[in-house]
CSV table of C-alpha atoms in Angstrom, one decimal:
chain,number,residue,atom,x,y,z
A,212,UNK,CA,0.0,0.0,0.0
A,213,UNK,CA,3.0,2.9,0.7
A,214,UNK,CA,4.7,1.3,-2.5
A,215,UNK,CA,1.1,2.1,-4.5
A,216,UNK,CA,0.6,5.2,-2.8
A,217,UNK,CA,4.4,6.6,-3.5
A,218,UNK,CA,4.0,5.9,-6.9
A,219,UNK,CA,0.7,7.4,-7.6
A,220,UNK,CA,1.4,10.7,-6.0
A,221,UNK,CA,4.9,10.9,-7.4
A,222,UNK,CA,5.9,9.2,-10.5
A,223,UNK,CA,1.9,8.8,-12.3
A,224,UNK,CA,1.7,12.9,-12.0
A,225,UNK,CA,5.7,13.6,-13.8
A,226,UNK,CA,4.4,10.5,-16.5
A,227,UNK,CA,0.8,12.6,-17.2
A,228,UNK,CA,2.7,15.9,-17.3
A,229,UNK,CA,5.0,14.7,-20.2
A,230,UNK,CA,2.4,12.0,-22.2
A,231,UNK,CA,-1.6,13.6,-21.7
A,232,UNK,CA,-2.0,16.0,-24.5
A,233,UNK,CA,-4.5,19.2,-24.4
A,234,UNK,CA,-7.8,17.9,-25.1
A,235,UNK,CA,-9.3,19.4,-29.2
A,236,UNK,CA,-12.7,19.8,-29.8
A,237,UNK,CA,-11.5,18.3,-33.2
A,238,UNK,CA,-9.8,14.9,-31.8
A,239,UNK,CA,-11.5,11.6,-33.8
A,240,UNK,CA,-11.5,10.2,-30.3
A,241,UNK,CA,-13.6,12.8,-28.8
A,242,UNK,CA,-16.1,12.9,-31.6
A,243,UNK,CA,-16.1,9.0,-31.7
A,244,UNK,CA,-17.1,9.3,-27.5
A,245,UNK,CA,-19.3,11.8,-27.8
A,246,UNK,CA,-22.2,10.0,-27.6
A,247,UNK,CA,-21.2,8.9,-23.8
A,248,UNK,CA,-20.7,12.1,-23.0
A,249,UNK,CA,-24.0,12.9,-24.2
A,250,UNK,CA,-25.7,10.5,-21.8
A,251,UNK,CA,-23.5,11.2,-19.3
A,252,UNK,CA,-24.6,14.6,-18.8
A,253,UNK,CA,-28.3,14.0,-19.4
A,254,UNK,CA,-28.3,10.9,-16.8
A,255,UNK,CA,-26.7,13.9,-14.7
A,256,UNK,CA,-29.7,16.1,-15.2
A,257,UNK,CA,-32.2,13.7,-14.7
A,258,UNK,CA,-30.7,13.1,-11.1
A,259,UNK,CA,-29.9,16.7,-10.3
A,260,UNK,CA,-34.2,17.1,-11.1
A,261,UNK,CA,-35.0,14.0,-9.0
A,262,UNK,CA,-32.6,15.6,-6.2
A,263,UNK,CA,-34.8,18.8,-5.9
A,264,UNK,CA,-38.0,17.4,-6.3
A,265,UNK,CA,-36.9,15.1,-3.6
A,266,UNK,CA,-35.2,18.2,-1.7
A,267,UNK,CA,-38.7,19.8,-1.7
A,268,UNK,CA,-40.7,17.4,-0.6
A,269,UNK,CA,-38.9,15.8,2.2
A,270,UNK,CA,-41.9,14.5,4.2
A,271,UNK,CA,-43.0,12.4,1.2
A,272,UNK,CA,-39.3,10.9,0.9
A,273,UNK,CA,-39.1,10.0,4.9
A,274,UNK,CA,-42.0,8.4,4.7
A,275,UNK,CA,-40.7,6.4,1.5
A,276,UNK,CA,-38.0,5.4,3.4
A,277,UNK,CA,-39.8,4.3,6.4
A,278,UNK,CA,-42.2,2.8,4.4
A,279,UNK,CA,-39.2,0.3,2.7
A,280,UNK,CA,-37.6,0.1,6.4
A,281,UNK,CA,-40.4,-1.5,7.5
A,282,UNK,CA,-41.0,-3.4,3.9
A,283,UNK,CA,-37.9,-4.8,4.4
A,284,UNK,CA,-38.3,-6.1,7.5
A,285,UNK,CA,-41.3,-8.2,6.6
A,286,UNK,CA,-39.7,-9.7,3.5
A,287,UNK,CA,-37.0,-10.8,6.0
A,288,UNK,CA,-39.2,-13.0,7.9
A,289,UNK,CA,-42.0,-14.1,5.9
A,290,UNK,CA,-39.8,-15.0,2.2
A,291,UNK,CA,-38.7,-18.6,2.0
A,292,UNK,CA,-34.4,-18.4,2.2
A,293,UNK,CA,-32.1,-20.9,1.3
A,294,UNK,CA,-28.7,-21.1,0.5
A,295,UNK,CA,-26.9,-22.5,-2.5
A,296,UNK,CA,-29.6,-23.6,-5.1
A,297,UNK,CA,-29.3,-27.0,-6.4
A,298,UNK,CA,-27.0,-27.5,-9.4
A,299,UNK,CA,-27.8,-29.8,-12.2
A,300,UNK,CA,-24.9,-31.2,-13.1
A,301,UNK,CA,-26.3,-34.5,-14.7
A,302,UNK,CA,-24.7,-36.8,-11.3
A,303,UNK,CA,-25.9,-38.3,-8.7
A,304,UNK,CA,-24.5,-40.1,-5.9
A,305,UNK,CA,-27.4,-43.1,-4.5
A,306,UNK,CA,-27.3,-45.1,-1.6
A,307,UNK,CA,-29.6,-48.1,-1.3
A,308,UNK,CA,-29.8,-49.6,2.1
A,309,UNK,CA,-31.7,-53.0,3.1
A,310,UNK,CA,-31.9,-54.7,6.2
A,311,UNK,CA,-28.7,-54.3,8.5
A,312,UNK,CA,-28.2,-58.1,8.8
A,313,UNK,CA,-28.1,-58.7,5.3
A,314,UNK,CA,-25.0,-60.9,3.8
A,315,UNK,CA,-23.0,-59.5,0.9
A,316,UNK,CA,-24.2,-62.1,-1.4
A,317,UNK,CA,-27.9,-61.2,-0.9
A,318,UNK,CA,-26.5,-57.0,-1.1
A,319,UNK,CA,-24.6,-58.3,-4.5
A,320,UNK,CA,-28.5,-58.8,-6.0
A,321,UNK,CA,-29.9,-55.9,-4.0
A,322,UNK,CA,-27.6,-53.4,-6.0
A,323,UNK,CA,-28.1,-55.4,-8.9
A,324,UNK,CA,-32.0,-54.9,-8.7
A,325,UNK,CA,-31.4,-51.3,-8.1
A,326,UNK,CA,-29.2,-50.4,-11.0
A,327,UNK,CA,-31.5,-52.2,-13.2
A,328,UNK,CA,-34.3,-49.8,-12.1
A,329,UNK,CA,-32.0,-46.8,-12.8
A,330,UNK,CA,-30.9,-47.9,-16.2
A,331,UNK,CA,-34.3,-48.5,-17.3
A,332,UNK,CA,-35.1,-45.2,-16.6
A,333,UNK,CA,-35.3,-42.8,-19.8
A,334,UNK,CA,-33.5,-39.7,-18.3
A,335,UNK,CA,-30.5,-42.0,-16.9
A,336,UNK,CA,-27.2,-42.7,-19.7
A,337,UNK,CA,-25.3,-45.0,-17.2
A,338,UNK,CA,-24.9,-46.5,-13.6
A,339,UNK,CA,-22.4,-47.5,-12.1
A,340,UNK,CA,-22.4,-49.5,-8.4
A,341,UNK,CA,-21.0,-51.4,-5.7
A,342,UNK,CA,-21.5,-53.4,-2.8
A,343,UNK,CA,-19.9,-53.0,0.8
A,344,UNK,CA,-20.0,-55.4,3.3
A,345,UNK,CA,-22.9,-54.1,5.5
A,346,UNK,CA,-26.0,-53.5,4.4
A,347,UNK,CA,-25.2,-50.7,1.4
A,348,UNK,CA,-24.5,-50.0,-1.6
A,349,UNK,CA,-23.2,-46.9,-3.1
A,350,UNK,CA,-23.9,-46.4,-6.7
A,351,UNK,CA,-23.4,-43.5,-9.3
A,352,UNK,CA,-25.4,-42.4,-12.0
A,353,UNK,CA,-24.7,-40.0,-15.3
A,354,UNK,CA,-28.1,-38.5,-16.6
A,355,UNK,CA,-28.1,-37.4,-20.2
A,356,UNK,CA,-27.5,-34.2,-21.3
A,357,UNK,CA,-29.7,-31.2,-20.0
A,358,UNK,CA,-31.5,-30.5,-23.4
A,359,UNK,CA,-32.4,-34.6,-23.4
A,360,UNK,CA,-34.6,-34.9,-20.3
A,361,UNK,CA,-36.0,-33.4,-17.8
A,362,UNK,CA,-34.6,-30.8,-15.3
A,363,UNK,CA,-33.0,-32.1,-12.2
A,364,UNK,CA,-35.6,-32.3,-9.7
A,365,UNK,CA,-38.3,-34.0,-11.9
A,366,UNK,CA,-35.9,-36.8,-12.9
A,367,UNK,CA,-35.1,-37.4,-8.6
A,368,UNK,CA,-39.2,-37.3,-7.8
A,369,UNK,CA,-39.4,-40.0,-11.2
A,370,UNK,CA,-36.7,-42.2,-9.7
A,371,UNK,CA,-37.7,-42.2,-6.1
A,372,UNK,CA,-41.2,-43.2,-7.4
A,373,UNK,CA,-39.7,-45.9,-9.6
A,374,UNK,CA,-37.8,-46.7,-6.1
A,375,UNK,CA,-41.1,-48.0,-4.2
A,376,UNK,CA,-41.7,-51.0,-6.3
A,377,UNK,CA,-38.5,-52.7,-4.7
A,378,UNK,CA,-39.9,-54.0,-1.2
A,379,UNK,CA,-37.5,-54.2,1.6
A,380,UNK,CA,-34.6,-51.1,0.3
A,381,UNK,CA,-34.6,-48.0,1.2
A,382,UNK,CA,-32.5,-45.7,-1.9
A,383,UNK,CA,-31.8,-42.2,-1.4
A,384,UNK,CA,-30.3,-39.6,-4.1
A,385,UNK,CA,-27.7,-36.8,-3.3
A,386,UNK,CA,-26.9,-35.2,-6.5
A,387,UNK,CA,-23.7,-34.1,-7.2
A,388,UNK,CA,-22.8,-30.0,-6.7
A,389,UNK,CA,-19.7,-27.5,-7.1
A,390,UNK,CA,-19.9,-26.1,-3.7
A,391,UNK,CA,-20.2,-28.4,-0.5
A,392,UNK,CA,-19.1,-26.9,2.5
A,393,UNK,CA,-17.9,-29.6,5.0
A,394,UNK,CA,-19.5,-32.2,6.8
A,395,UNK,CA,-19.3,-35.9,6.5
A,396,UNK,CA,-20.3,-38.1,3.4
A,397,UNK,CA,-24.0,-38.7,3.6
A,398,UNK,CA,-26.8,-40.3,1.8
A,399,UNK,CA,-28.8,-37.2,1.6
A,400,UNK,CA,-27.5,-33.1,1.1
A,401,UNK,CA,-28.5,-31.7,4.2
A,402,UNK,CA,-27.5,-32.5,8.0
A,403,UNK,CA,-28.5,-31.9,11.2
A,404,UNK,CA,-26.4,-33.7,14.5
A,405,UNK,CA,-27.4,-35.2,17.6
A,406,UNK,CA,-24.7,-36.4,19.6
A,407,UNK,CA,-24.5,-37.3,23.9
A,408,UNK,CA,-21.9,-38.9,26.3
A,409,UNK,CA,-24.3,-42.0,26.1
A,410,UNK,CA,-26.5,-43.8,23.8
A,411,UNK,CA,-29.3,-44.3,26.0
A,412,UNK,CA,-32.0,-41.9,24.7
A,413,UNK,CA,-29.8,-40.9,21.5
A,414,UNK,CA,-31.1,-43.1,19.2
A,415,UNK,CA,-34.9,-42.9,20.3
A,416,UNK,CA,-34.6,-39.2,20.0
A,417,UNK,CA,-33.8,-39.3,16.4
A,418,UNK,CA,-36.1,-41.6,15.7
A,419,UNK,CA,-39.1,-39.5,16.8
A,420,UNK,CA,-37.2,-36.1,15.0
A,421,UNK,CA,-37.4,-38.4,11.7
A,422,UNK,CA,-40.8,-39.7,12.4
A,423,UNK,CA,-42.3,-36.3,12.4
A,424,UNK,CA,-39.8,-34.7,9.0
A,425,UNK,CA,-41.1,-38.3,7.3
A,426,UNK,CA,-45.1,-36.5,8.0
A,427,UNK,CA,-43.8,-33.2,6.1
A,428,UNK,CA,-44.3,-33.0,2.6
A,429,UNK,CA,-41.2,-30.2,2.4
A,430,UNK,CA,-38.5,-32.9,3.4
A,431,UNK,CA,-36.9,-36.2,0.9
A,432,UNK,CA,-34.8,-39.3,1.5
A,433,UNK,CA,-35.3,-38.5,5.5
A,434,UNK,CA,-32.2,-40.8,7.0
A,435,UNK,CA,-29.7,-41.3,9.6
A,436,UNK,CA,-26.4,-42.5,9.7
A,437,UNK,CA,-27.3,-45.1,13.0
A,438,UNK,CA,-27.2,-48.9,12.5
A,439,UNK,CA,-27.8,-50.3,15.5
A,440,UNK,CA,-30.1,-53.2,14.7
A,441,UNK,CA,-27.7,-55.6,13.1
A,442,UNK,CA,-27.0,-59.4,13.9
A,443,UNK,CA,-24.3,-60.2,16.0
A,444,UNK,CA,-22.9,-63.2,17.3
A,445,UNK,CA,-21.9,-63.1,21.0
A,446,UNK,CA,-19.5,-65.8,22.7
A,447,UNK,CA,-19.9,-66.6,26.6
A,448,UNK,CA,-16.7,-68.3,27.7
A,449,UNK,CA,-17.3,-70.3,30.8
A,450,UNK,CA,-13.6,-69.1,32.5
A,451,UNK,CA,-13.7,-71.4,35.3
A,452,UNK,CA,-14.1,-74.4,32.5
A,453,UNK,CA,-11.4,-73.2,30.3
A,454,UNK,CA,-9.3,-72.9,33.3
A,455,UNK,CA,-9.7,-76.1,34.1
A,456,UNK,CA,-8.7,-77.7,30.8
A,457,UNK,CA,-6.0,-75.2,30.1
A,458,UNK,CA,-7.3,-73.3,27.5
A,459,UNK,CA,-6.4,-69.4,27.8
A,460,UNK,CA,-8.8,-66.5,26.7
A,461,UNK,CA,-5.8,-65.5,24.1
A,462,UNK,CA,-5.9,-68.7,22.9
A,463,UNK,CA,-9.3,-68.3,22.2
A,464,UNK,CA,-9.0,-64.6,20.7
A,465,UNK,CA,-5.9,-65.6,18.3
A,466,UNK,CA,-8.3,-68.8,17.1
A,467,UNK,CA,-11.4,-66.5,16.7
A,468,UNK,CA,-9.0,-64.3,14.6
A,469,UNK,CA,-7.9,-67.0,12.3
A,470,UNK,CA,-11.0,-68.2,11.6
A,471,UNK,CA,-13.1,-65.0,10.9
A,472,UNK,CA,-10.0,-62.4,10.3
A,473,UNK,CA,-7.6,-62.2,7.8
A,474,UNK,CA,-3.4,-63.7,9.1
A,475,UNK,CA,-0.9,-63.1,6.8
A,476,UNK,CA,1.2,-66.6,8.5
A,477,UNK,CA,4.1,-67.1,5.6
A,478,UNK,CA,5.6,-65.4,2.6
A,479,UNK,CA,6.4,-67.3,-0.4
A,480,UNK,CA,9.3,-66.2,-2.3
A,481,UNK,CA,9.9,-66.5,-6.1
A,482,UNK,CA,12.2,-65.7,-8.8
A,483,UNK,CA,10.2,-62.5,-9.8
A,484,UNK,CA,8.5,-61.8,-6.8
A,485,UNK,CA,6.5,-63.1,-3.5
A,486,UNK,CA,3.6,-63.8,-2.3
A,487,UNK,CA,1.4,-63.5,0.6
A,488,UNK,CA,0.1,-66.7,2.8
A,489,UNK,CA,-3.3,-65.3,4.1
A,490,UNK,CA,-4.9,-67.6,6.7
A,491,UNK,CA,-8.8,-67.9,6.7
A,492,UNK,CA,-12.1,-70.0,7.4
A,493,UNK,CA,-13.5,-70.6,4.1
A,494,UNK,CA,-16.7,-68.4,3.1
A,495,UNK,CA,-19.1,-71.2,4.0
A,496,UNK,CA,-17.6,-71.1,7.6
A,497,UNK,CA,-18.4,-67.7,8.3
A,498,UNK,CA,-21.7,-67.3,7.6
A,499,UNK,CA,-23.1,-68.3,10.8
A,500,UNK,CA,-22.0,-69.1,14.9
A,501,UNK,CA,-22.3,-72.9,13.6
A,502,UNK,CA,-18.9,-72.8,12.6
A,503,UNK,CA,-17.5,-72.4,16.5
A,504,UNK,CA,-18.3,-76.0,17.0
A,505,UNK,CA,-15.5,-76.8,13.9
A,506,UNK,CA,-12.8,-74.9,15.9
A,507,UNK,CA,-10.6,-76.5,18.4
A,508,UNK,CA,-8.1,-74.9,20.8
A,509,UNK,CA,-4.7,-76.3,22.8
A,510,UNK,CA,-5.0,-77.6,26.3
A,511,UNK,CA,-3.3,-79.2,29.1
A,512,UNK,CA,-0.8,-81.5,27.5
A,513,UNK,CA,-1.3,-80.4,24.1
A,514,UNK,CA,-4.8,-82.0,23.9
A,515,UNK,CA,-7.9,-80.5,21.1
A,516,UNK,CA,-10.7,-78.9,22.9
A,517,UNK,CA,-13.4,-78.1,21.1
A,518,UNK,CA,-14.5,-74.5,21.6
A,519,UNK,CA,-18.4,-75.4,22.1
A,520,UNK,CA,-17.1,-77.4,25.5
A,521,UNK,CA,-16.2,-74.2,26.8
A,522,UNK,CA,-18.1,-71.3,25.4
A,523,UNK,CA,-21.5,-70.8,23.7
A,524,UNK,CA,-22.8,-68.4,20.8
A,525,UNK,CA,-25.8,-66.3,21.6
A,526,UNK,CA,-27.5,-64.2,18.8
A,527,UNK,CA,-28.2,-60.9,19.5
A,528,UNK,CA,-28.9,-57.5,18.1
A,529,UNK,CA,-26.1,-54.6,18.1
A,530,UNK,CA,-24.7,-51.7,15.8
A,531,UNK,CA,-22.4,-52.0,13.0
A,532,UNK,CA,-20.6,-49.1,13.7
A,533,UNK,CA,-20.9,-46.7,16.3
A,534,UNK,CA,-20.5,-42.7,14.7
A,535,UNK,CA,-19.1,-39.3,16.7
A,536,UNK,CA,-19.0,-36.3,16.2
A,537,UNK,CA,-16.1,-34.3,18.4
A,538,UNK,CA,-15.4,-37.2,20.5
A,539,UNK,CA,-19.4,-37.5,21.3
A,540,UNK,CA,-21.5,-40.1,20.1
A,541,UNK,CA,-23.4,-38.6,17.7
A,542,UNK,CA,-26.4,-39.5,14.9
A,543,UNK,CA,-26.5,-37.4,11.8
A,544,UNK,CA,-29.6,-37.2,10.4
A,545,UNK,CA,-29.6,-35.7,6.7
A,546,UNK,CA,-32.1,-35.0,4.2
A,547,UNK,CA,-32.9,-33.2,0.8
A,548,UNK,CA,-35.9,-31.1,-0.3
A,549,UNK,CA,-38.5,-31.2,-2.2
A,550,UNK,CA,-38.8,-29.0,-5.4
A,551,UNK,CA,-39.4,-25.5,-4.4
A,552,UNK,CA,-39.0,-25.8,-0.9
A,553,UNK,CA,-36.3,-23.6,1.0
A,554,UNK,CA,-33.7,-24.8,3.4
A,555,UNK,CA,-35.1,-21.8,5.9
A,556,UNK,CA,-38.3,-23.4,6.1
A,557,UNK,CA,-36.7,-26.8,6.7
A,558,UNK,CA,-35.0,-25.6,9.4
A,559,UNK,CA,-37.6,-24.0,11.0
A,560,UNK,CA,-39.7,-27.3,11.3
A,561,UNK,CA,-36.8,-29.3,12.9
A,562,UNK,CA,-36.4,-26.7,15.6
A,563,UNK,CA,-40.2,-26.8,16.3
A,564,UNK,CA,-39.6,-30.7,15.9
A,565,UNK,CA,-36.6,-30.8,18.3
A,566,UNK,CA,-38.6,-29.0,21.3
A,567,UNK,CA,-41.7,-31.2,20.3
A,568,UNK,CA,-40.0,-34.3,21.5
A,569,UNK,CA,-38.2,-32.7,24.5
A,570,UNK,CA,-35.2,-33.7,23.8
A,571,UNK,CA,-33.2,-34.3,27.3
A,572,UNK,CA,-30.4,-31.4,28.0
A,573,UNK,CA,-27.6,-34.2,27.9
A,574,UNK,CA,-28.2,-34.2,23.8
A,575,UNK,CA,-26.5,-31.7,21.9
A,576,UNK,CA,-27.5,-30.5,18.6
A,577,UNK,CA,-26.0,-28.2,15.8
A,578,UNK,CA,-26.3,-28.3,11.9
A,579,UNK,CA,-23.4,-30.2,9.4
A,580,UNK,CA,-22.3,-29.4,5.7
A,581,UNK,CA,-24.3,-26.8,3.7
A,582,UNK,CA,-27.0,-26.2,6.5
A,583,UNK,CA,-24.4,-25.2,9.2
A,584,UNK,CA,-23.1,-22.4,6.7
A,585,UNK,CA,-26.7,-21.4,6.1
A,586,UNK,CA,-27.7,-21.1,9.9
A,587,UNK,CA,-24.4,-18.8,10.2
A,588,UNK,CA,-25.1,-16.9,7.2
A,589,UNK,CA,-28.4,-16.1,9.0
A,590,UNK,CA,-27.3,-15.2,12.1
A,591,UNK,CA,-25.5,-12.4,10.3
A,592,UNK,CA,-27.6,-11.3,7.7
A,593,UNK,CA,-29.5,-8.9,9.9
């Protein structure tokens, strides 16, 4: 800044005095700008006139000005707001979800059913997807250009219609944009966080906060990020038994991990380059608790004891994964819109949804991704 304003009060001035000529009413530049100069000055008239007139009748402009004061106000809290509109880019990220004890064989042909649905719609030019080995599958698709379908949101409302003819999967669409603020990968655009020290009312809190968005016609592809309901096998070692025929709980860990982990236990070297020994139950092994009866553990004297003779498998339910959110645990519930419905509404309805359900003071809530920049932008905008 002293550099700029140095050489603008010292060395532009000595430059102008040796290269700006006198002006000639006769210079081709001036005639050939003359007709800017023309509505230069009568755009000055026109607002020297408007000046007086205003000049003269002040009461008339004060109350014009009070009058869009209080305009302005009004718009402020009865128009719709939003943040970023929706971009049509011609991608879309999907997530189809079934039952949260599904195997990945059976969440192979659930993506398969899926994708078939996309491609057979008109507006779609490709799919591709992918299973994981819960109980998703993420998928992406390309629509066709814009001048070949439909606009954006008429293509989403088609496909999520198409959507309810498979029983049992739950798909929701994110489409792709050019601005995302942070938050964490989601199924739907918008997010809104509940997270506690516990997990005792946590879950049943966002349950009842997505019961009532799922009632409201302004909210889509209402989800959470929670899976808590899937199939697990749980093992009750009888220590006093195991104990008594010498079997140690690491003994029991390291065989667990054998069977239903992955060891690397050798490396085979050849001429051009070596390979990895993975030990691991085979697939029909691990489908099921019926394959802790097949495994057999060390004990006194080197004698096989069979796991069953000291331990037994009870089925129960518990989560996959267990999310948080600055070291809380936390469920993020996220959501899109429907067309022509703002993001300021939205959020209005999940406050009046939040102290509907009384949520207990040990849960914490705040906004993720796009919807946290919108609730600061808002805070400021006044």
């Amino acid at each position: 800044i002293l550099v700029s304003a140095f050489v603008s009060l010292t060395l532009v001035p000595m430059l102008a005095s040796r290269y700006l000529k006198r002006e000639r009413e006769d210079d081709p530049i001036l005639r050939l700008t003359a007709w800017f100069e023309r509505l230069f000055r009568a755009t000055l008239a026109g607002y020297e006139r408007s000046l007086d007139w205003c000049l003269v009748h002040r009461r008339v402009v004060l109350l014009v000005a009070a009058a869009t004061l209080v305009a302005t106000v009004v718009m402020f809290v009865f128009i719709p707001k939003g943040f970023f509109p929706q971009e049509d880019l011609g991608q879309v990220q999907v997530t189809a979800e079934a039952v949260e004890d599904i195997s990945y064989p059976a969440m192979v042909e659930v993506a398969q059913r899926v994708a078939k649905v996309l491609r057979d719609h008109p507006a779609v030019d490709a799919v591709l997807y992918g299973a994981n080995e819960t109980n998703q599958a993420r998928m992406f698709i390309n629509l066709k250009p814009r001048g070949e379908r439909a606009p954006m949101e008429t293509v989403l409302e088609e496909l999520r219609r198409d959507m309810r003819q498979l029983p049992g999967i739950a798909v929701y669409f994110n489409p792709f944009q050019n601005l995302r603020i942070g938050g964490r990968i989601s199924k739907s655009r918008f997010q809104y966080i509940l997270k506690s020290v516990g997990d005792k009312e946590l879950q049943s809190s966002s349950e009842k906060i997505m019961a009532l968005m799922r009632q409201e016609p302004i909210f889509r592809d209402v989800t959470s990020d929670a899976q808590l309901r899937g199939l697990t096998a749980q093992l009750n070692i009888d220590r006093d038994k195991a104990n008594s025929l010498g079997v140690q709980i690491q003994d029991i860990r390291n065989a667990l991990y054998s069977t239903f982990g992955e060891r690397q236990v050798s490396t085979i070297y050849a001429a051009s380059d070596s390979y990895q020994v993975i030990l691991q139950g085979v697939d029909a092994d691990r489908r099921d608790e019926s394959a802790f009866n097949k495994i057999y553990l060390r004990g006194k004297n080197g004698g096989l004891v069979p796991l069953s003779s000291v331990a037994t498998a009870e089925r129960k339910v518990g989560p996959i994964a267990v999310n948080h959110a600055g070291q809380l645990q936390a469920i993020t519930i996220s959501f899109n819109l429907a067309p022509g419905a703002s993001l300021g509404d939205a959020a209005h309805k999940i406050e009046q949804y939040r102290a509907q359900v009384s949520l207990p003071a040990s849960i914490l809530t705040n906004w993720g991704g796009d919807a946290a920049a919108f609730q600061t932008s808002q805070s400021s905008q006044i």
